[in-house]
């Protein structure tokens, strides 16, 4: 197959984006003009901030945990490498929805039982009350589940990005007397970011969509608000059309922003 010429690439105008923009504007007009769609949109939008909060907090925690897993997988310790590999393979093999139920209804009670065991002397002395399972909100159970589920994938992204850096540069930094942390912070990580960012951005967009799974726990996100409204009004077509519209605006907007950031990094 002949390679695509640079002129052809320049002429490849994003008509798909124009089509999406036209459709989005047309749907926005329908929402404004139709009282029913306006009402549905207002109800669904109440869950927007919950979706944003769950996604951001889960992703930040998953990124931190994923980076730790990547460093463990690349460490000199055989035990740490095996632990990281065990965690990654197990978590990647469990569906997010199953993990969500497991953390919510098995992990949270087990955690509460462990905390009560640790603080039992203080409870017996009457200083504090024992912790209850209901003290751990369903939202935070969902956040923990998403964090654990995505950390395994993000850890592999970090590992691949770090390993993509030329070993010669690492050796040169070592010869200059830089410590292990300095080599990572000043030499390895700045170069690895260019490789890490695109798949990390894809994981973030995927988490926006997977955050809809928290609705199975009754967390009042976009999907849950739509589900409640549809079940009460029986306006399933209108409601889930609006839910899909809001998610498309979020995910396509994020994808375009990440592509722009990726192009800027390639120019630098």
mmCIF file of C-alpha atoms in Angstrom:
data_model
loop_
_atom_site.group_PDB
_atom_site.id
_atom_site.type_symbol
_atom_site.label_atom_id
_atom_site.label_comp_id
_atom_site.label_asym_id
_atom_site.label_seq_id
_atom_site.Cartn_x
_atom_site.Cartn_y
_atom_site.Cartn_z
ATOM 1 C CA UNK A 1 0.000 0.000 0.000
ATOM 2 C CA UNK A 2 1.420 3.373 -1.027
ATOM 3 C CA UNK A 3 2.126 5.788 1.824
ATOM 4 C CA UNK A 4 -0.200 8.740 2.228
ATOM 5 C CA UNK A 5 1.441 11.911 0.906
ATOM 6 C CA UNK A 6 1.776 15.000 3.071
ATOM 7 C CA UNK A 7 -0.579 16.937 0.758
ATOM 8 C CA UNK A 8 -3.204 14.207 1.105
ATOM 9 C CA UNK A 9 -2.824 14.311 4.882
ATOM 10 C CA UNK A 10 -3.332 18.083 4.866
ATOM 11 C CA UNK A 11 -6.411 17.725 2.667
ATOM 12 C CA UNK A 12 -7.905 15.195 5.080
ATOM 13 C CA UNK A 13 -10.237 17.763 6.575
ATOM 14 C CA UNK A 14 -12.053 16.558 9.730
ATOM 15 C CA UNK A 15 -15.504 16.430 8.172
ATOM 16 C CA UNK A 16 -16.495 13.908 10.842
ATOM 17 C CA UNK A 17 -15.982 16.636 13.432
ATOM 18 C CA UNK A 18 -18.057 19.089 11.404
ATOM 19 C CA UNK A 19 -20.839 16.492 11.154
ATOM 20 C CA UNK A 20 -20.711 15.897 14.913
ATOM 21 C CA UNK A 21 -20.775 19.630 15.611
ATOM 22 C CA UNK A 22 -23.828 20.087 13.384
ATOM 23 C CA UNK A 23 -25.624 17.193 15.084
ATOM 24 C CA UNK A 24 -24.697 18.528 18.528
ATOM 25 C CA UNK A 25 -25.996 21.998 17.677
ATOM 26 C CA UNK A 26 -29.205 20.542 16.233
ATOM 27 C CA UNK A 27 -29.785 18.505 19.405
ATOM 28 C CA UNK A 28 -29.031 21.573 21.525
ATOM 29 C CA UNK A 29 -31.720 23.419 19.574
ATOM 30 C CA UNK A 30 -34.183 20.603 20.221
ATOM 31 C CA UNK A 31 -33.370 20.678 23.950
ATOM 32 C CA UNK A 32 -33.961 24.436 24.118
ATOM 33 C CA UNK A 33 -37.148 24.382 22.024
ATOM 34 C CA UNK A 34 -38.839 21.317 23.535
ATOM 35 C CA UNK A 35 -40.040 21.574 27.141
ATOM 36 C CA UNK A 36 -39.797 17.814 27.700
ATOM 37 C CA UNK A 37 -36.183 17.638 26.551
ATOM 38 C CA UNK A 38 -35.390 20.745 28.565
ATOM 39 C CA UNK A 39 -36.777 19.078 31.690
ATOM 40 C CA UNK A 40 -34.902 15.826 31.045
ATOM 41 C CA UNK A 41 -31.677 17.725 30.379
ATOM 42 C CA UNK A 42 -32.052 19.654 33.634
ATOM 43 C CA UNK A 43 -32.560 16.456 35.641
ATOM 44 C CA UNK A 44 -29.662 14.609 33.997
ATOM 45 C CA UNK A 45 -27.348 17.598 34.414
ATOM 46 C CA UNK A 46 -27.761 17.369 38.193
ATOM 47 C CA UNK A 47 -25.546 14.289 38.103
ATOM 48 C CA UNK A 48 -22.800 15.973 36.057
ATOM 49 C CA UNK A 49 -20.724 17.147 39.015
ATOM 50 C CA UNK A 50 -20.921 13.738 40.642
ATOM 51 C CA UNK A 51 -19.640 12.148 37.418
ATOM 52 C CA UNK A 52 -16.820 14.696 37.191
ATOM 53 C CA UNK A 53 -15.877 14.252 40.863
ATOM 54 C CA UNK A 54 -15.897 10.443 40.704
ATOM 55 C CA UNK A 55 -13.868 10.435 37.478
ATOM 56 C CA UNK A 56 -11.224 12.948 38.583
ATOM 57 C CA UNK A 57 -10.657 11.500 42.055
ATOM 58 C CA UNK A 58 -10.612 7.904 40.787
ATOM 59 C CA UNK A 59 -8.217 8.757 37.958
ATOM 60 C CA UNK A 60 -5.800 10.715 40.157
ATOM 61 C CA UNK A 61 -5.688 7.895 42.714
ATOM 62 C CA UNK A 62 -5.357 5.257 39.966
ATOM 63 C CA UNK A 63 -2.511 7.242 38.365
ATOM 64 C CA UNK A 64 -0.610 7.455 41.648
ATOM 65 C CA UNK A 65 -1.125 3.749 42.333
ATOM 66 C CA UNK A 66 -0.280 2.865 38.725
ATOM 67 C CA UNK A 67 2.993 4.784 38.898
ATOM 68 C CA UNK A 68 3.870 2.910 42.079
ATOM 69 C CA UNK A 69 3.095 -0.401 40.369
ATOM 70 C CA UNK A 70 5.285 0.539 37.403
ATOM 71 C CA UNK A 71 8.207 1.403 39.676
ATOM 72 C CA UNK A 72 7.732 -1.891 41.516
ATOM 73 C CA UNK A 73 7.669 -3.788 38.212
ATOM 74 C CA UNK A 74 10.954 -2.138 37.176
ATOM 75 C CA UNK A 75 12.694 -2.400 40.554
ATOM 76 C CA UNK A 76 15.728 -4.532 41.298
ATOM 77 C CA UNK A 77 13.771 -6.511 43.889
ATOM 78 C CA UNK A 78 12.396 -9.779 42.569
ATOM 79 C CA UNK A 79 9.703 -9.790 45.268
ATOM 80 C CA UNK A 80 8.423 -6.341 44.279
ATOM 81 C CA UNK A 81 8.401 -7.302 40.608
ATOM 82 C CA UNK A 82 6.408 -10.458 41.308
ATOM 83 C CA UNK A 83 3.937 -8.636 43.554
ATOM 84 C CA UNK A 84 3.371 -5.989 40.878
ATOM 85 C CA UNK A 85 2.878 -8.628 38.187
ATOM 86 C CA UNK A 86 0.477 -10.627 40.377
ATOM 87 C CA UNK A 87 -1.617 -7.535 41.149
ATOM 88 C CA UNK A 88 -1.680 -6.413 37.521
ATOM 89 C CA UNK A 89 -2.723 -9.767 36.074
ATOM 90 C CA UNK A 90 -5.419 -10.394 38.683
ATOM 91 C CA UNK A 91 -6.997 -6.943 38.488
ATOM 92 C CA UNK A 92 -6.911 -6.827 34.683
ATOM 93 C CA UNK A 93 -8.723 -10.161 34.598
ATOM 94 C CA UNK A 94 -11.692 -8.954 36.658
ATOM 95 C CA UNK A 95 -14.451 -6.896 34.939
ATOM 96 C CA UNK A 96 -14.912 -3.400 36.363
ATOM 97 C CA UNK A 97 -18.554 -4.102 37.221
ATOM 98 C CA UNK A 98 -17.662 -7.254 39.180
ATOM 99 C CA UNK A 99 -14.875 -5.354 40.954
ATOM 100 C CA UNK A 100 -17.355 -2.607 41.787
ATOM 101 C CA UNK A 101 -19.732 -5.052 43.454
ATOM 102 C CA UNK A 102 -16.879 -6.850 45.222
ATOM 103 C CA UNK A 103 -15.394 -3.680 46.718
ATOM 104 C CA UNK A 104 -18.816 -2.291 47.648
ATOM 105 C CA UNK A 105 -20.254 -5.374 49.323
ATOM 106 C CA UNK A 106 -17.209 -7.439 50.318
ATOM 107 C CA UNK A 107 -14.218 -5.141 50.519
ATOM 108 C CA UNK A 108 -15.879 -2.299 52.430
ATOM 109 C CA UNK A 109 -17.319 -4.551 55.207
ATOM 110 C CA UNK A 110 -13.950 -6.300 55.498
ATOM 111 C CA UNK A 111 -12.176 -2.941 55.786
ATOM 112 C CA UNK A 112 -14.596 -1.785 58.468
ATOM 113 C CA UNK A 113 -14.073 -5.024 60.396
ATOM 114 C CA UNK A 114 -10.287 -4.540 60.193
ATOM 115 C CA UNK A 115 -10.518 -0.933 61.403
ATOM 116 C CA UNK A 116 -12.739 -1.993 64.321
ATOM 117 C CA UNK A 117 -10.223 -4.684 65.236
ATOM 118 C CA UNK A 118 -7.411 -2.118 65.315
ATOM 119 C CA UNK A 119 -9.362 0.437 67.362
ATOM 120 C CA UNK A 120 -11.001 -2.133 69.653
ATOM 121 C CA UNK A 121 -8.986 -1.016 72.733
ATOM 122 C CA UNK A 122 -10.215 2.564 72.247
ATOM 123 C CA UNK A 123 -13.785 1.336 71.724
ATOM 124 C CA UNK A 124 -13.621 -0.776 74.891
ATOM 125 C CA UNK A 125 -12.346 2.234 76.840
ATOM 126 C CA UNK A 126 -15.291 4.283 75.575
ATOM 127 C CA UNK A 127 -13.205 6.888 73.737
ATOM 128 C CA UNK A 128 -14.741 6.276 70.290
ATOM 129 C CA UNK A 129 -17.619 4.436 68.733
ATOM 130 C CA UNK A 130 -17.074 1.399 66.520
ATOM 131 C CA UNK A 131 -17.141 2.090 62.794
ATOM 132 C CA UNK A 132 -20.216 1.041 60.815
ATOM 133 C CA UNK A 133 -20.302 -0.189 57.224
ATOM 134 C CA UNK A 134 -22.715 2.606 56.362
ATOM 135 C CA UNK A 135 -20.012 5.107 57.345
ATOM 136 C CA UNK A 136 -18.239 4.257 54.080
ATOM 137 C CA UNK A 137 -20.395 5.956 51.449
ATOM 138 C CA UNK A 138 -21.311 4.162 48.249
ATOM 139 C CA UNK A 139 -19.633 6.927 46.273
ATOM 140 C CA UNK A 140 -16.272 6.267 47.907
ATOM 141 C CA UNK A 141 -16.685 2.529 47.469
ATOM 142 C CA UNK A 142 -17.203 3.194 43.767
ATOM 143 C CA UNK A 143 -14.166 5.493 43.649
ATOM 144 C CA UNK A 144 -11.975 2.852 45.293
ATOM 145 C CA UNK A 145 -13.200 0.207 42.858
ATOM 146 C CA UNK A 146 -12.461 2.389 39.821
ATOM 147 C CA UNK A 147 -9.073 3.294 41.274
ATOM 148 C CA UNK A 148 -8.107 -0.346 41.738
ATOM 149 C CA UNK A 149 -9.508 -1.424 38.370
ATOM 150 C CA UNK A 150 -7.719 1.245 36.341
ATOM 151 C CA UNK A 151 -4.449 1.257 38.300
ATOM 152 C CA UNK A 152 -3.406 -2.043 36.706
ATOM 153 C CA UNK A 153 -3.842 -0.663 33.173
ATOM 154 C CA UNK A 154 -2.234 2.674 34.010
ATOM 155 C CA UNK A 155 0.681 0.861 35.644
ATOM 156 C CA UNK A 156 1.389 -0.918 32.362
ATOM 157 C CA UNK A 157 1.226 2.405 30.519
ATOM 158 C CA UNK A 158 3.816 3.894 32.866
ATOM 159 C CA UNK A 159 6.016 0.807 32.660
ATOM 160 C CA UNK A 160 6.056 0.837 28.859
ATOM 161 C CA UNK A 161 6.740 4.565 28.773
ATOM 162 C CA UNK A 162 9.647 4.343 31.217
ATOM 163 C CA UNK A 163 11.168 1.409 29.360
ATOM 164 C CA UNK A 164 10.981 3.346 26.080
ATOM 165 C CA UNK A 165 13.681 5.780 27.271
ATOM 166 C CA UNK A 166 17.114 5.003 25.829
ATOM 167 C CA UNK A 167 19.228 3.185 28.413
ATOM 168 C CA UNK A 168 22.282 5.090 27.230
ATOM 169 C CA UNK A 169 20.878 8.311 28.642
ATOM 170 C CA UNK A 170 20.234 6.641 31.961
ATOM 171 C CA UNK A 171 23.815 5.373 32.043
ATOM 172 C CA UNK A 172 25.089 8.855 31.174
ATOM 173 C CA UNK A 173 23.077 10.357 34.010
ATOM 174 C CA UNK A 174 24.456 7.709 36.348
ATOM 175 C CA UNK A 175 27.994 8.587 35.226
ATOM 176 C CA UNK A 176 27.300 12.226 36.105
ATOM 177 C CA UNK A 177 26.608 11.150 39.668
ATOM 178 C CA UNK A 178 22.854 11.652 39.703
ATOM 179 C CA UNK A 179 20.950 9.626 42.277
ATOM 180 C CA UNK A 180 18.279 7.117 41.260
ATOM 181 C CA UNK A 181 15.514 9.588 42.070
ATOM 182 C CA UNK A 182 17.265 12.402 40.197
ATOM 183 C CA UNK A 183 17.737 10.188 37.150
ATOM 184 C CA UNK A 184 14.056 9.368 37.148
ATOM 185 C CA UNK A 185 12.875 12.945 37.743
ATOM 186 C CA UNK A 186 15.287 14.774 35.428
ATOM 187 C CA UNK A 187 16.055 12.278 32.662
ATOM 188 C CA UNK A 188 13.629 9.359 32.447
ATOM 189 C CA UNK A 189 10.218 10.789 33.292
ATOM 190 C CA UNK A 190 10.326 13.958 31.102
ATOM 191 C CA UNK A 191 11.041 11.779 28.048
ATOM 192 C CA UNK A 192 8.628 9.019 29.029
ATOM 193 C CA UNK A 193 5.738 11.492 29.320
ATOM 194 C CA UNK A 194 5.536 11.820 25.534
ATOM 195 C CA UNK A 195 4.963 8.086 25.228
ATOM 196 C CA UNK A 196 2.724 7.857 28.294
ATOM 197 C CA UNK A 197 0.355 10.737 27.592
ATOM 198 C CA UNK A 198 -1.683 9.348 24.626
ATOM 199 C CA UNK A 199 -2.649 6.002 26.237
ATOM 200 C CA UNK A 200 -3.084 7.719 29.605
ATOM 201 C CA UNK A 201 -5.499 10.143 27.975
ATOM 202 C CA UNK A 202 -7.385 7.241 26.429
ATOM 203 C CA UNK A 203 -7.710 5.671 29.877
ATOM 204 C CA UNK A 204 -9.086 8.944 31.240
ATOM 205 C CA UNK A 205 -11.743 9.103 28.520
ATOM 206 C CA UNK A 206 -12.574 5.447 29.169
ATOM 207 C CA UNK A 207 -12.960 6.181 32.872
ATOM 208 C CA UNK A 208 -15.452 8.948 32.106
ATOM 209 C CA UNK A 209 -17.592 6.322 30.391
ATOM 210 C CA UNK A 210 -16.996 3.606 32.996
ATOM 211 C CA UNK A 211 -17.953 6.032 35.760
ATOM 212 C CA UNK A 212 -21.525 5.375 34.614
ATOM 213 C CA UNK A 213 -21.210 1.965 36.267
ATOM 214 C CA UNK A 214 -21.401 3.615 39.691
ATOM 215 C CA UNK A 215 -25.121 4.060 39.026
ATOM 216 C CA UNK A 216 -25.621 0.377 39.910
ATOM 217 C CA UNK A 217 -24.800 1.377 43.506
ATOM 218 C CA UNK A 218 -27.289 4.235 43.433
ATOM 219 C CA UNK A 219 -24.659 6.964 43.186
ATOM 220 C CA UNK A 220 -26.412 10.015 41.720
ATOM 221 C CA UNK A 221 -24.308 10.453 38.591
ATOM 222 C CA UNK A 222 -25.558 11.280 35.088
ATOM 223 C CA UNK A 223 -26.696 7.718 34.373
ATOM 224 C CA UNK A 224 -28.436 7.293 37.718
ATOM 225 C CA UNK A 225 -30.321 10.568 37.364
ATOM 226 C CA UNK A 226 -31.457 9.489 33.912
ATOM 227 C CA UNK A 227 -32.448 6.053 35.182
ATOM 228 C CA UNK A 228 -34.549 7.515 38.000
ATOM 229 C CA UNK A 229 -36.293 9.978 35.683
ATOM 230 C CA UNK A 230 -36.994 7.344 33.004
ATOM 231 C CA UNK A 231 -38.375 4.844 35.501
ATOM 232 C CA UNK A 232 -40.799 7.455 36.841
ATOM 233 C CA UNK A 233 -41.888 9.039 33.569
ATOM 234 C CA UNK A 234 -41.471 6.102 31.149
ATOM 235 C CA UNK A 235 -39.766 8.535 28.754
ATOM 236 C CA UNK A 236 -36.940 6.137 27.979
ATOM 237 C CA UNK A 237 -36.131 7.368 24.464
ATOM 238 C CA UNK A 238 -35.910 11.020 25.444
ATOM 239 C CA UNK A 239 -34.045 10.351 28.682
ATOM 240 C CA UNK A 240 -31.356 8.024 27.392
ATOM 241 C CA UNK A 241 -30.906 10.145 24.257
ATOM 242 C CA UNK A 242 -30.023 13.048 26.545
ATOM 243 C CA UNK A 243 -27.758 10.839 28.687
ATOM 244 C CA UNK A 244 -25.888 9.669 25.567
ATOM 245 C CA UNK A 245 -25.678 13.277 24.333
ATOM 246 C CA UNK A 246 -24.086 14.509 27.568
ATOM 247 C CA UNK A 247 -21.536 11.674 27.620
ATOM 248 C CA UNK A 248 -20.637 12.306 23.968
ATOM 249 C CA UNK A 249 -20.049 15.987 24.682
ATOM 250 C CA UNK A 250 -17.756 15.059 27.576
ATOM 251 C CA UNK A 251 -15.770 12.317 25.862
ATOM 252 C CA UNK A 252 -15.367 13.948 22.438
ATOM 253 C CA UNK A 253 -14.404 17.253 24.058
ATOM 254 C CA UNK A 254 -11.771 15.497 26.161
ATOM 255 C CA UNK A 255 -10.471 13.520 23.176
ATOM 256 C CA UNK A 256 -10.021 16.684 21.104
ATOM 257 C CA UNK A 257 -8.263 18.426 23.967
ATOM 258 C CA UNK A 258 -5.898 15.510 24.488
ATOM 259 C CA UNK A 259 -5.099 15.347 20.768
ATOM 260 C CA UNK A 260 -4.205 19.020 20.804
ATOM 261 C CA UNK A 261 -1.931 18.525 23.814
ATOM 262 C CA UNK A 262 -0.303 15.534 22.116
ATOM 263 C CA UNK A 263 0.440 17.596 18.985
ATOM 264 C CA UNK A 264 2.006 20.323 21.108
ATOM 265 C CA UNK A 265 4.252 17.807 22.855
ATOM 266 C CA UNK A 266 5.390 16.421 19.502
ATOM 267 C CA UNK A 267 6.445 19.902 18.361
ATOM 268 C CA UNK A 268 8.568 20.532 21.454
#
